[in-house]
Amino acid sequence: MATLELTAEEEGMLSGRDGDGVALAMRVVVGQARILDAPRLVEITSAHVDSCLYHGQVSLDFAHRLVELGARTRVPTTLNVGSTDLVHPQLVRDQQLARAGRELMEAYVDLGCTPTFTCAPYQLPNRPRLGEHIAWAESNAIVFANSVLGARTDRYGDFLDVCAAITGRAPYAGLQTPQARRGTVVFDCRALGEFTELTYPLLGHHIGSVVGVDIPVLVGIPSAVSEDSLKALGAAAASAGGVALFHVVGVTPEAPTDLAGLPVRIVEDLQDVRRELSAPGSQLDAVSIGTPHASYDECVRLAQLLDGPPLKLPFYLSTSRATRDRLGDTLAVLERAGVTVVVDTCTYVTAILQPTWKRVMTNSAKWAHYAPGNIDVDAILGSLTECVASARAGQVVLDA
Amino acid sequence: MIGRTLHPGTATGRPIRLTTPLSFWGGTDADGRIVDTHHPQCGASLTGRILLMESGRGSSSASSVLAEQIRARTAPAAIVLARPDPIIPLGALVAAELYGLYLPVVVAPYDDIPDGTVLKVDAKPDRAIITW
């Protein structure tokens, strides 16, 4: 086991030189570094905090302890979704949870975090660049930062994220180190033929389900693949498995050019994955998209698809408050068409959908994976076009 | 059996061996029951059991969910993993900081642990000992 070496600055933080809040945060970072066998800590340039989502009294106890002890973030720090929509508070049915959620979100702002409340911080300006050391939590944010941006974050859990923000340090271990970032298994996707929008979440779920601790290298992905498709792929892979980094040959910045010696898995068909993530039958109660948060481009595309006959079913769109603010006339188009825009939170982490709704369609493999356990609905996975067509028809309509 | 301590503590209980990894967030509820419908052992209760599991999986929020279960006394009595996982012991670490409650998290060759008998986990900072 490596011995953890701390700098004089870090020893000072640990011993309480900068206050008890910094010392507590440093104990958590150092504890994590020891678990990970890190030889040292690394300075980070930004943090993304997942801990602002309420998971019970412990969430408030931890944040309040840090506030009481005078802790403040020392690097730019964004916040993940919380347990309520602060812009549309009437959307959340469980007012007790909403109150606790609001209290927690405010505590993190008091610690110096920016109130972004989005699971897609990579859609905000000033995103980290290739090679930057960061401490991001939330599994889809982690996999996107590592894979698509080439920034370096390990898979951090709640609590460590804010402690890294307060100390400006993370353990130098795991995906912070170059040797841990090498691809270890090739997924040859050339036999899949034409890639549709739905191919990406299905492929992500498939890879996450089989990859174990490996780092996948994808071959045969169209070079013009959009960031939104990579987002869908990564989010699905991170929730179906523990994928925190993938490489796409010809697309992502750290993808290897020499694949010799790596084991190869051929991906031929993803129909089984779609069946696994979708309940059978045509009855449908609602549609919910935007997990992770819909990008500006996705919101615009949805608005275009909604130009036509009216929707028969409730339609929810989760996005960030920043993206909503950018939408301008598009927001009006969406709302006129009957879309309920949800910000600051997500429809599968808080009580927004009606409890009588038992079958909900989504374009997100991550939502389809978690919603049955989280909010007790059967999910049906479809493309954005299929989601709109189904909401119009009042029942599940699939292209193929 | 000797293991590596990821978080110290002592516990005694009956083992429950998971056949695939589990994320506490989305995978367990506040009462310590497995609610992940994709998990083969969905419905099983982990409260007070010595949880034998290859590793954690998925969400970063698993550390919060575990810490809350420790606070609410619905957590497993101890967790034995086949390989180190950073997110699970983080929940144990924070519960110890806030509440002084210690849930041992250990890495050990858990395939060799028998299923049908009470286990004792004694995890000290330098090493963990599992007996039955």
Tab-separated table of C-alpha atoms in Angstrom, chain B:
chain	number	residue	atom	x	y	z
B	1	MET	CA	-9.875	-14.737	7.145
B	2	ILE	CA	-7.763	-11.600	6.816
B	3	GLY	CA	-9.047	-8.686	4.768
B	4	ARG	CA	-8.244	-5.061	4.076
B	5	THR	CA	-10.119	-2.422	6.023
B	6	LEU	CA	-11.727	0.321	3.932
B	7	HIS	CA	-13.580	1.600	6.969
B	8	PRO	CA	-13.140	0.352	10.551
B	9	GLY	CA	-15.730	-1.110	12.886
B	10	THR	CA	-17.003	-4.384	14.310
B	11	ALA	CA	-20.162	-6.305	13.491
B	12	THR	CA	-21.814	-9.683	13.881
B	13	GLY	CA	-24.573	-11.022	11.680
B	14	ARG	CA	-25.817	-13.510	9.143
B	15	PRO	CA	-24.369	-13.091	5.649
B	16	ILE	CA	-26.320	-12.221	2.529
B	17	ARG	CA	-24.432	-12.863	-0.684
B	18	LEU	CA	-25.444	-10.814	-3.734
B	19	THR	CA	-24.972	-12.518	-7.081
B	20	THR	CA	-24.497	-9.211	-8.932
B	21	PRO	CA	-23.292	-5.772	-7.808
B	22	LEU	CA	-25.839	-3.328	-6.374
B	23	SER	CA	-26.095	0.456	-6.213
B	24	PHE	CA	-27.502	1.594	-2.877
B	25	TRP	CA	-29.056	4.576	-4.639
B	26	GLY	CA	-31.904	3.402	-6.822
B	27	GLY	CA	-31.163	-0.118	-5.636
B	28	THR	CA	-32.240	0.013	-1.992
B	29	ASP	CA	-34.927	1.897	-0.106
B	30	ALA	CA	-34.825	3.708	3.241
B	31	ASP	CA	-35.763	0.468	4.993
B	32	GLY	CA	-32.690	-1.312	3.643
B	33	ARG	CA	-34.569	-3.457	1.146
B	34	ILE	CA	-33.385	-4.148	-2.428
B	35	VAL	CA	-35.809	-2.388	-4.805
B	36	ASP	CA	-33.793	-2.534	-8.061
B	37	THR	CA	-36.202	-4.505	-10.254
B	38	HIS	CA	-33.285	-5.586	-12.467
B	39	HIS	CA	-31.445	-7.123	-9.510
B	40	PRO	CA	-31.843	-10.892	-9.066
B	41	GLN	CA	-32.273	-10.489	-5.307
B	42	CYS	CA	-34.870	-7.703	-5.516
B	43	GLY	CA	-37.036	-7.745	-2.383
B	44	ALA	CA	-34.354	-9.016	0.006
B	45	SER	CA	-33.648	-7.013	3.174
B	46	LEU	CA	-30.037	-6.042	3.905
B	47	THR	CA	-30.652	-4.555	7.358
B	48	GLY	CA	-28.379	-6.076	9.982
B	49	ARG	CA	-26.861	-8.544	7.536
B	50	ILE	CA	-23.202	-8.980	6.605
B	51	LEU	CA	-23.459	-7.950	2.970
B	52	LEU	CA	-21.159	-9.926	0.663
B	53	MET	CA	-20.960	-8.201	-2.720
B	54	GLU	CA	-18.437	-8.091	-5.529
B	55	SER	CA	-18.504	-4.270	-5.700
B	56	GLY	CA	-20.776	-1.247	-5.749
B	57	ARG	CA	-22.291	-0.070	-8.989
B	58	GLY	CA	-23.672	3.044	-10.608
B	59	SER	CA	-24.643	6.194	-8.828
B	60	SER	CA	-22.508	8.590	-6.830
B	61	SER	CA	-25.462	9.027	-4.468
B	62	ALA	CA	-24.886	5.547	-3.060
B	63	SER	CA	-22.688	7.060	-0.340
B	64	SER	CA	-25.532	9.336	0.810
B	65	VAL	CA	-28.074	6.531	0.801
B	66	LEU	CA	-25.783	4.267	2.816
B	67	ALA	CA	-24.950	7.038	5.306
B	68	GLU	CA	-28.669	7.705	5.786
B	69	GLN	CA	-29.324	3.999	6.346
B	70	ILE	CA	-26.552	3.929	8.945
B	71	ARG	CA	-28.132	6.944	10.700
B	72	ALA	CA	-31.594	5.325	10.559
B	73	ARG	CA	-30.246	1.913	11.691
B	74	THR	CA	-31.466	0.205	8.498
B	75	ALA	CA	-28.009	-0.385	6.972
B	76	PRO	CA	-26.243	-3.722	6.684
B	77	ALA	CA	-24.182	-4.604	9.785
B	78	ALA	CA	-21.025	-4.808	7.670
B	79	ILE	CA	-20.086	-4.841	3.989
B	80	VAL	CA	-17.511	-7.250	2.540
B	81	LEU	CA	-16.438	-6.511	-1.041
B	82	ALA	CA	-14.301	-8.524	-3.434
B	83	ARG	CA	-12.524	-5.395	-4.645
B	84	PRO	CA	-12.132	-1.853	-3.318
B	85	ASP	CA	-14.966	0.545	-4.055
B	86	PRO	CA	-14.554	4.222	-3.152
B	87	ILE	CA	-18.214	5.200	-2.857
B	88	ILE	CA	-19.466	2.708	-0.261
B	89	PRO	CA	-16.811	3.420	2.427
B	90	LEU	CA	-17.390	7.143	1.900
B	91	GLY	CA	-20.906	6.717	3.255
B	92	ALA	CA	-19.484	4.879	6.264
B	93	LEU	CA	-16.841	7.564	6.796
B	94	VAL	CA	-19.374	10.390	6.871
B	95	ALA	CA	-21.724	8.492	9.200
B	96	ALA	CA	-18.783	8.055	11.575
B	97	GLU	CA	-17.901	11.777	11.372
B	98	LEU	CA	-21.489	12.920	11.973
B	99	TYR	CA	-22.931	10.314	14.300
B	100	GLY	CA	-20.043	8.256	15.665
B	101	LEU	CA	-21.582	5.118	14.113
B	102	TYR	CA	-19.060	2.705	12.578
B	103	LEU	CA	-20.095	0.309	9.807
B	104	PRO	CA	-17.110	-1.849	8.819
B	105	VAL	CA	-16.324	-2.031	5.100
B	106	VAL	CA	-13.792	-4.707	4.175
B	107	VAL	CA	-12.186	-6.148	1.057
B	108	ALA	CA	-11.709	-9.906	1.386
B	109	PRO	CA	-11.837	-13.108	-0.728
B	110	TYR	CA	-15.513	-13.469	0.063
B	111	ASP	CA	-16.031	-16.548	-2.133
B	112	ASP	CA	-14.435	-18.522	0.712
B	113	ILE	CA	-16.920	-17.265	3.315
B	114	PRO	CA	-19.683	-19.778	4.148
B	115	ASP	CA	-23.306	-18.711	3.704
B	116	GLY	CA	-25.107	-20.525	6.462
B	117	THR	CA	-23.403	-19.293	9.585
B	118	VAL	CA	-23.059	-16.154	11.679
B	119	LEU	CA	-20.038	-14.027	10.764
B	120	LYS	CA	-18.018	-11.673	12.921
B	121	VAL	CA	-16.217	-8.791	11.226
B	122	ASP	CA	-13.532	-6.974	13.201
B	123	ALA	CA	-12.054	-4.237	11.018
B	124	LYS	CA	-9.114	-2.372	12.498
B	125	PRO	CA	-7.281	0.326	10.518
B	126	ASP	CA	-4.329	-1.970	9.747
B	127	ARG	CA	-6.311	-5.112	8.880
B	128	ALA	CA	-9.693	-6.786	9.122
B	129	ILE	CA	-10.444	-10.225	10.545
B	130	ILE	CA	-13.560	-12.163	9.542
B	131	THR	CA	-14.407	-15.238	11.634
B	132	TRP	CA	-17.237	-17.783	11.697
